Tab-separated table of C-alpha atoms in Angstrom:
chain	number	residue	atom	x	y	z
A	1	UNK	CA	115.186	4.808	233.754
A	2	UNK	CA	118.766	4.306	232.624
A	3	UNK	CA	119.385	2.209	229.544
A	4	UNK	CA	120.778	-1.280	230.180
A	5	UNK	CA	124.555	-1.442	229.626
A	6	UNK	CA	125.794	-2.707	226.293
A	7	UNK	CA	129.091	-4.134	225.098
A	8	UNK	CA	130.295	-2.030	222.166
A	9	UNK	CA	132.290	-3.645	219.399
A	10	UNK	CA	136.045	-3.221	219.341
A	11	UNK	CA	136.186	-1.404	216.002
A	12	UNK	CA	134.055	1.722	215.538
A	13	UNK	CA	132.414	2.566	212.222
A	14	UNK	CA	133.119	6.066	210.855
A	15	UNK	CA	130.287	7.371	208.727
A	16	UNK	CA	129.605	10.695	206.976
A	17	UNK	CA	126.002	11.851	206.520
A	18	UNK	CA	125.073	12.921	203.003
A	19	UNK	CA	122.613	15.552	201.796
A	20	UNK	CA	119.769	13.106	201.095
A	21	UNK	CA	119.466	12.389	204.841
A	22	UNK	CA	119.646	16.024	205.962
A	23	UNK	CA	117.115	16.727	208.723
A	24	UNK	CA	116.372	13.089	209.608
A	25	UNK	CA	116.337	11.957	213.238
A	26	UNK	CA	119.492	10.153	214.306
A	27	UNK	CA	117.663	7.014	215.462
A	28	UNK	CA	115.711	6.788	212.201
A	29	UNK	CA	118.846	7.369	210.152
A	30	UNK	CA	120.732	4.611	211.962
A	31	UNK	CA	117.794	2.205	211.615
A	32	UNK	CA	117.899	2.719	207.843
A	33	UNK	CA	121.684	2.342	207.656
A	34	UNK	CA	121.887	-0.743	209.894
A	35	UNK	CA	118.694	-2.744	209.263
A	36	UNK	CA	120.119	-5.885	210.888
A	37	UNK	CA	120.030	-4.223	214.307
A	38	UNK	CA	116.728	-3.692	216.079
A	39	UNK	CA	115.588	-0.153	216.791
A	40	UNK	CA	115.611	-0.838	220.527
A	41	UNK	CA	119.237	-1.980	220.391
A	42	UNK	CA	120.276	1.114	218.427
A	43	UNK	CA	118.409	3.296	220.906
A	44	UNK	CA	120.304	1.665	223.773
A	45	UNK	CA	123.581	2.401	221.982
A	46	UNK	CA	122.594	6.062	221.569
A	47	UNK	CA	121.539	6.334	225.222
A	48	UNK	CA	124.781	4.688	226.307
A	49	UNK	CA	126.806	7.310	224.418
A	50	UNK	CA	128.476	4.853	222.042
A	51	UNK	CA	127.300	6.806	219.005
A	52	UNK	CA	128.810	10.258	218.581
A	53	UNK	CA	128.356	13.158	216.173
A	54	UNK	CA	131.434	15.325	215.710
A	55	UNK	CA	133.037	13.555	218.654
A	56	UNK	CA	130.171	14.203	221.090
A	57	UNK	CA	127.361	11.851	222.187
A	58	UNK	CA	124.070	12.713	220.507
A	59	UNK	CA	120.421	12.168	221.433
A	60	UNK	CA	118.062	10.008	219.397
A	61	UNK	CA	116.118	13.125	218.396
A	62	UNK	CA	119.177	14.878	216.970
A	63	UNK	CA	118.555	15.918	213.344
A	64	UNK	CA	121.483	14.758	211.243
A	65	UNK	CA	123.019	17.259	208.841
A	66	UNK	CA	124.895	16.940	205.593
A	67	UNK	CA	128.555	16.389	206.443
A	68	UNK	CA	128.035	15.184	210.022
A	69	UNK	CA	130.756	12.729	211.028
A	70	UNK	CA	129.339	9.819	213.016
A	71	UNK	CA	131.477	7.406	214.987
A	72	UNK	CA	129.467	4.313	215.781
A	73	UNK	CA	130.248	1.517	218.212
A	74	UNK	CA	127.450	-0.944	217.524
A	75	UNK	CA	126.622	-3.481	220.215
A	76	UNK	CA	128.570	-6.693	219.857
A	77	UNK	CA	126.427	-9.750	219.230
A	78	UNK	CA	126.607	-12.282	222.046
A	79	UNK	CA	128.237	-14.758	219.686
A	80	UNK	CA	131.928	-14.604	218.794
A	81	UNK	CA	133.439	-13.137	215.649
A	82	UNK	CA	132.767	-14.933	212.336
A	83	UNK	CA	134.888	-18.065	212.307
A	84	UNK	CA	136.585	-18.943	209.017
A	85	UNK	CA	134.710	-21.693	207.180
A	86	UNK	CA	135.896	-23.467	204.048
A	87	UNK	CA	132.870	-22.615	201.906
A	88	UNK	CA	133.478	-22.505	198.130
A	89	UNK	CA	133.266	-19.037	196.589
A	90	UNK	CA	132.990	-18.057	192.924
A	91	UNK	CA	135.297	-15.065	192.470
A	92	UNK	CA	134.412	-12.937	189.452
A	93	UNK	CA	137.185	-10.351	189.899
A	94	UNK	CA	140.073	-9.866	192.334
A	95	UNK	CA	143.061	-7.601	192.845
A	96	UNK	CA	145.160	-6.395	195.796
A	97	UNK	CA	142.465	-4.227	197.402
A	98	UNK	CA	139.073	-5.701	196.487
A	99	UNK	CA	137.215	-8.699	195.146
A	100	UNK	CA	133.838	-9.323	193.522
A	101	UNK	CA	131.963	-12.478	194.487
A	102	UNK	CA	129.054	-14.279	192.826
A	103	UNK	CA	126.988	-14.947	195.963
A	104	UNK	CA	124.847	-18.068	195.759
A	105	UNK	CA	121.214	-18.063	196.823
A	106	UNK	CA	120.387	-19.260	200.332
A	107	UNK	CA	123.486	-17.601	201.806
A	108	UNK	CA	123.211	-14.903	204.463
A	109	UNK	CA	125.745	-12.106	203.942
A	110	UNK	CA	126.917	-11.768	207.552
A	111	UNK	CA	126.180	-13.370	210.930
A	112	UNK	CA	122.955	-12.307	212.617
A	113	UNK	CA	120.282	-13.771	214.833
A	114	UNK	CA	119.637	-17.349	213.774
A	115	UNK	CA	122.527	-17.412	211.272
A	116	UNK	CA	125.877	-17.560	213.045
A	117	UNK	CA	127.610	-19.852	210.560
A	118	UNK	CA	127.556	-20.607	206.857
A	119	UNK	CA	127.458	-16.912	205.957
A	120	UNK	CA	129.406	-15.042	203.309
A	121	UNK	CA	131.424	-13.421	206.112
A	122	UNK	CA	132.499	-16.872	207.344
A	123	UNK	CA	133.538	-17.866	203.826
A	124	UNK	CA	135.419	-14.595	203.220
A	125	UNK	CA	137.332	-14.950	206.499
A	126	UNK	CA	138.640	-18.300	205.278
A	127	UNK	CA	139.380	-17.253	201.690
A	128	UNK	CA	141.175	-13.908	202.222
A	129	UNK	CA	144.137	-13.174	204.506
A	130	UNK	CA	143.125	-9.531	204.917
A	131	UNK	CA	139.676	-7.909	204.965
A	132	UNK	CA	138.495	-4.415	205.800
A	133	UNK	CA	136.998	-3.822	209.245
A	134	UNK	CA	135.445	-0.475	208.237
A	135	UNK	CA	131.957	-1.966	208.303
A	136	UNK	CA	132.489	-3.478	211.752
A	137	UNK	CA	134.256	-6.599	212.940
A	138	UNK	CA	131.193	-8.752	212.339
A	139	UNK	CA	131.026	-7.663	208.672
A	140	UNK	CA	134.617	-8.206	207.478
A	141	UNK	CA	135.113	-6.805	203.976
A	142	UNK	CA	131.397	-6.435	203.282
A	143	UNK	CA	130.575	-3.152	201.530
A	144	UNK	CA	126.887	-3.720	200.692
A	145	UNK	CA	124.239	-6.398	201.116
A	146	UNK	CA	122.062	-8.799	199.172
A	147	UNK	CA	119.040	-10.601	200.571
A	148	UNK	CA	119.630	-14.206	201.582
A	149	UNK	CA	117.753	-15.631	198.589
A	150	UNK	CA	119.106	-13.114	196.069
A	151	UNK	CA	122.105	-14.398	194.133
A	152	UNK	CA	124.740	-12.467	192.240
A	153	UNK	CA	127.403	-9.788	192.332
A	154	UNK	CA	128.626	-8.472	195.674
A	155	UNK	CA	131.680	-6.292	196.399
A	156	UNK	CA	134.296	-7.093	199.037
A	157	UNK	CA	136.993	-4.693	200.308
A	158	UNK	CA	140.336	-5.961	201.558
A	159	UNK	CA	141.397	-2.767	203.323
A	160	UNK	CA	139.754	0.248	204.965
A	161	UNK	CA	140.530	3.022	202.465
A	162	UNK	CA	139.067	0.986	199.610
A	163	UNK	CA	136.028	0.144	201.724
A	164	UNK	CA	135.317	3.801	202.491
A	165	UNK	CA	135.742	4.797	198.843
A	166	UNK	CA	133.340	2.098	197.626
A	167	UNK	CA	130.824	2.857	200.387
A	168	UNK	CA	130.871	6.515	199.350
A	169	UNK	CA	130.138	5.550	195.747
A	170	UNK	CA	127.078	3.625	196.934
A	171	UNK	CA	126.045	6.540	199.145
A	172	UNK	CA	126.304	8.989	196.229
A	173	UNK	CA	124.549	6.526	193.866
A	174	UNK	CA	127.530	6.297	191.536
A	175	UNK	CA	127.482	2.491	191.459
A	176	UNK	CA	125.473	1.037	188.565
A	177	UNK	CA	123.433	-2.004	189.651
A	178	UNK	CA	121.434	-4.217	187.314
A	179	UNK	CA	119.318	-7.176	188.367
A	180	UNK	CA	117.455	-9.825	186.409
A	181	UNK	CA	114.116	-11.035	187.745
A	182	UNK	CA	111.283	-13.311	186.709
A	183	UNK	CA	107.948	-11.918	187.828
A	184	UNK	CA	104.762	-13.728	188.686
A	185	UNK	CA	102.479	-11.708	186.443
A	186	UNK	CA	102.700	-9.869	183.121
A	187	UNK	CA	104.001	-6.302	183.229
A	188	UNK	CA	101.789	-4.125	181.078
A	189	UNK	CA	104.584	-1.826	179.842
A	190	UNK	CA	107.817	-2.648	178.056
A	191	UNK	CA	109.716	-0.287	180.352
A	192	UNK	CA	108.845	2.136	183.117
A	193	UNK	CA	109.927	3.805	186.328
A	194	UNK	CA	108.290	2.835	189.620
A	195	UNK	CA	108.556	5.813	191.970
A	196	UNK	CA	106.842	4.983	195.256
A	197	UNK	CA	108.008	5.668	198.793
A	198	UNK	CA	108.964	2.648	200.885
A	199	UNK	CA	108.377	2.262	204.605
A	200	UNK	CA	108.171	-0.464	207.226
A	201	UNK	CA	105.163	-2.758	206.951
A	202	UNK	CA	102.578	-1.883	209.588
A	203	UNK	CA	101.975	-5.450	210.768
A	204	UNK	CA	105.079	-7.438	209.752
A	205	UNK	CA	108.442	-6.086	210.917
A	206	UNK	CA	110.443	-8.182	208.442
A	207	UNK	CA	108.592	-6.748	205.442
A	208	UNK	CA	108.505	-3.364	203.729
A	209	UNK	CA	105.606	-1.647	201.968
A	210	UNK	CA	104.925	1.236	199.585
A	211	UNK	CA	103.162	4.292	200.947
A	212	UNK	CA	101.811	7.669	199.851
A	213	UNK	CA	101.577	8.931	203.423
A	214	UNK	CA	103.580	12.156	203.549
A	215	UNK	CA	103.348	12.122	207.361
A	216	UNK	CA	105.218	8.816	207.652
A	217	UNK	CA	108.646	9.810	208.955
A	218	UNK	CA	110.062	6.388	208.142
A	219	UNK	CA	109.049	6.530	204.467
A	220	UNK	CA	111.910	6.942	201.979
A	221	UNK	CA	111.783	8.024	198.348
A	222	UNK	CA	112.555	5.102	196.064
A	223	UNK	CA	112.928	4.777	192.301
A	224	UNK	CA	113.220	1.578	190.247
A	225	UNK	CA	113.580	1.319	186.466
A	226	UNK	CA	112.588	-1.872	184.690
A	227	UNK	CA	112.763	-3.109	181.109
A	228	UNK	CA	111.040	-6.245	179.829
A	229	UNK	CA	113.383	-8.787	178.244
A	230	UNK	CA	110.906	-11.550	177.414
A	231	UNK	CA	107.198	-12.184	177.992
A	232	UNK	CA	105.366	-15.402	178.786
A	233	UNK	CA	101.757	-16.175	179.602
A	234	UNK	CA	101.481	-15.091	183.236
A	235	UNK	CA	105.195	-14.390	183.722
A	236	UNK	CA	107.822	-11.825	182.672
A	237	UNK	CA	111.612	-11.857	182.417
A	238	UNK	CA	112.720	-8.349	183.299
A	239	UNK	CA	115.875	-6.281	183.681
A	240	UNK	CA	115.773	-4.031	186.766
A	241	UNK	CA	117.935	-1.061	187.740
A	242	UNK	CA	117.304	0.357	191.222
A	243	UNK	CA	118.143	4.054	191.286
A	244	UNK	CA	117.961	4.141	195.093
A	245	UNK	CA	118.971	1.516	197.621
A	246	UNK	CA	116.051	0.843	199.960
A	247	UNK	CA	115.507	-2.413	201.829
A	248	UNK	CA	113.662	-4.956	199.619
A	249	UNK	CA	113.210	-2.174	197.041
A	250	UNK	CA	112.934	-4.266	193.867
A	251	UNK	CA	110.736	-6.869	195.539
A	252	UNK	CA	108.378	-4.276	197.044
A	253	UNK	CA	108.141	-2.149	193.896
A	254	UNK	CA	107.399	-5.083	191.578
A	255	UNK	CA	104.798	-6.381	194.026
A	256	UNK	CA	103.199	-2.927	194.078
A	257	UNK	CA	102.395	-3.209	190.335
A	258	UNK	CA	100.941	-6.697	190.897
A	259	UNK	CA	103.949	-8.492	189.415
A	260	UNK	CA	105.899	-9.761	192.438
A	261	UNK	CA	109.185	-11.571	192.027
A	262	UNK	CA	108.455	-15.228	191.328
A	263	UNK	CA	108.709	-17.525	194.379
A	264	UNK	CA	109.230	-14.584	196.753
A	265	UNK	CA	107.408	-15.955	199.781
A	266	UNK	CA	107.177	-12.606	201.567
A	267	UNK	CA	105.608	-10.672	198.704
A	268	UNK	CA	104.105	-13.253	196.315
A	269	UNK	CA	102.775	-15.810	198.785
A	270	UNK	CA	104.652	-18.778	197.312
A	271	UNK	CA	108.194	-20.005	197.872
A	272	UNK	CA	108.843	-22.116	194.773
A	273	UNK	CA	107.749	-22.806	191.203
A	274	UNK	CA	106.966	-26.371	190.135
A	275	UNK	CA	106.871	-27.733	186.600
A	276	UNK	CA	103.247	-28.711	187.266
A	277	UNK	CA	102.452	-25.023	187.875
A	278	UNK	CA	103.259	-24.390	184.207
A	279	UNK	CA	102.067	-27.654	182.707
A	280	UNK	CA	99.528	-29.472	184.921
A	281	UNK	CA	99.836	-33.228	184.806
A	282	UNK	CA	103.529	-33.281	183.856
A	283	UNK	CA	105.270	-36.367	185.196
A	284	UNK	CA	107.657	-36.522	186.865
A	285	UNK	CA	107.099	-33.182	188.582
A	286	UNK	CA	110.136	-31.097	189.574
A	287	UNK	CA	111.023	-27.886	191.374
A	288	UNK	CA	112.092	-25.319	188.792
A	289	UNK	CA	112.681	-22.256	190.997
A	290	UNK	CA	113.309	-23.074	194.683
A	291	UNK	CA	113.773	-19.434	195.822
A	292	UNK	CA	112.934	-15.889	194.842
A	293	UNK	CA	113.823	-15.325	191.187
A	294	UNK	CA	116.037	-12.272	191.680
A	295	UNK	CA	119.679	-12.148	190.572
A	296	UNK	CA	122.204	-9.299	190.889
A	297	UNK	CA	123.462	-9.571	187.329
A	298	UNK	CA	125.762	-6.619	186.731
A	299	UNK	CA	127.756	-4.125	188.820
A	300	UNK	CA	129.810	-1.180	187.577
A	301	UNK	CA	131.965	0.998	189.839
A	302	UNK	CA	135.039	3.216	189.806
A	303	UNK	CA	138.128	1.443	191.077
A	304	UNK	CA	139.348	3.324	194.180
A	305	UNK	CA	143.007	3.094	193.155
A	306	UNK	CA	143.183	3.231	189.353
A	307	UNK	CA	139.992	5.322	188.888
A	308	UNK	CA	139.161	3.091	185.939
A	309	UNK	CA	135.595	1.823	185.612
A	310	UNK	CA	135.186	-1.849	186.450
A	311	UNK	CA	132.156	-3.825	185.253
A	312	UNK	CA	131.479	-7.336	186.490
A	313	UNK	CA	128.725	-9.694	185.331
A	314	UNK	CA	127.425	-12.755	187.173
A	315	UNK	CA	125.912	-15.324	184.773
A	316	UNK	CA	122.366	-16.486	185.370
A	317	UNK	CA	122.190	-19.383	187.858
A	318	UNK	CA	121.149	-22.851	186.737
A	319	UNK	CA	117.662	-22.558	188.282
A	320	UNK	CA	117.023	-19.432	186.193
A	321	UNK	CA	118.030	-21.198	182.992
A	322	UNK	CA	115.910	-24.224	183.911
A	323	UNK	CA	112.862	-22.062	184.661
A	324	UNK	CA	113.232	-20.002	181.483
A	325	UNK	CA	113.502	-23.162	179.374
A	326	UNK	CA	110.260	-24.461	180.912
A	327	UNK	CA	108.511	-21.125	180.427
A	328	UNK	CA	109.513	-21.051	176.760
A	329	UNK	CA	108.228	-24.579	176.301
A	330	UNK	CA	104.957	-24.316	178.209
A	331	UNK	CA	104.119	-20.605	178.506
A	332	UNK	CA	105.170	-19.030	175.208
A	333	UNK	CA	103.079	-15.934	174.386
A	334	UNK	CA	99.797	-16.724	172.657
A	335	UNK	CA	99.961	-16.055	168.948
A	336	UNK	CA	98.197	-12.947	167.765
A	337	UNK	CA	95.167	-13.774	165.554
A	338	UNK	CA	95.759	-12.800	161.937
A	339	UNK	CA	93.704	-9.910	160.615
A	340	UNK	CA	91.393	-10.305	157.614
A	341	UNK	CA	93.900	-8.553	155.352
A	342	UNK	CA	96.696	-10.923	156.479
A	343	UNK	CA	94.518	-13.962	155.773
A	344	UNK	CA	93.710	-12.872	152.236
């Protein structure tokens, strides 16, 4: 049966496949690259011929190769383009071709089902006169993503050449990313690599999961480095550097070692931290951490024009500072008992 017709977006996305995806099915590759679109919608686009490889329509089963040039007309959402909205933005760095924003928590990056306003894309459309359309007209200027409840550094491109250069740096893993997280649980090592494949959760389509199933075609290699900054009883402040860029990677990897990100509802089972959770009976009670305690703290990249390295740091949000102060007051590490020789 023929696929239902779709309305492709006005601006196609040009994309070059890199070696790490060599041999992957086209539909699986696109699902990984565009997680905001359902697999069925991407399949309809492929069947409708609005996704080409080397200028020719390709089947879903086509095995992508290193260097393949994809031209992608993704289906247009039924809603209109992001309308400019006067939403305050904290700009950490800006020049003629790019900007770096400190994204607040509880802000979706671009419009999608259920979030057609109040997004970063709406705010960017109001703040900047010119934004790249290389990522599609519904993602103006947006080079990469952060989860809704993750705060911190995010890159914005003002024109297409800069966008493509920055996107290539992400693709080749040349962008240094450092996050700060508070975990629910005490990590048993001061630093370590977590190297576990990540795939779609079997029963919850909005979640990811680790797997050791070599037959899972959707599973992707993933590597996360962490380093403990400070320990508390039952909690850990940790510096995290993802070496790959999988969906929910940090959250899934930390949960896999039984130290999920604090207040991460999807992977820890709770959506906030109260003062009474640390010190029962405290009055008045207050919400310390109202969202997942994950912050994109530092980003380093090569400037597409000057070729100089640019490093931008987003300071810890107020809720992080408030939570850390409470942890230091109520959950300081237990003192180590003195040995007999120290007592004498």
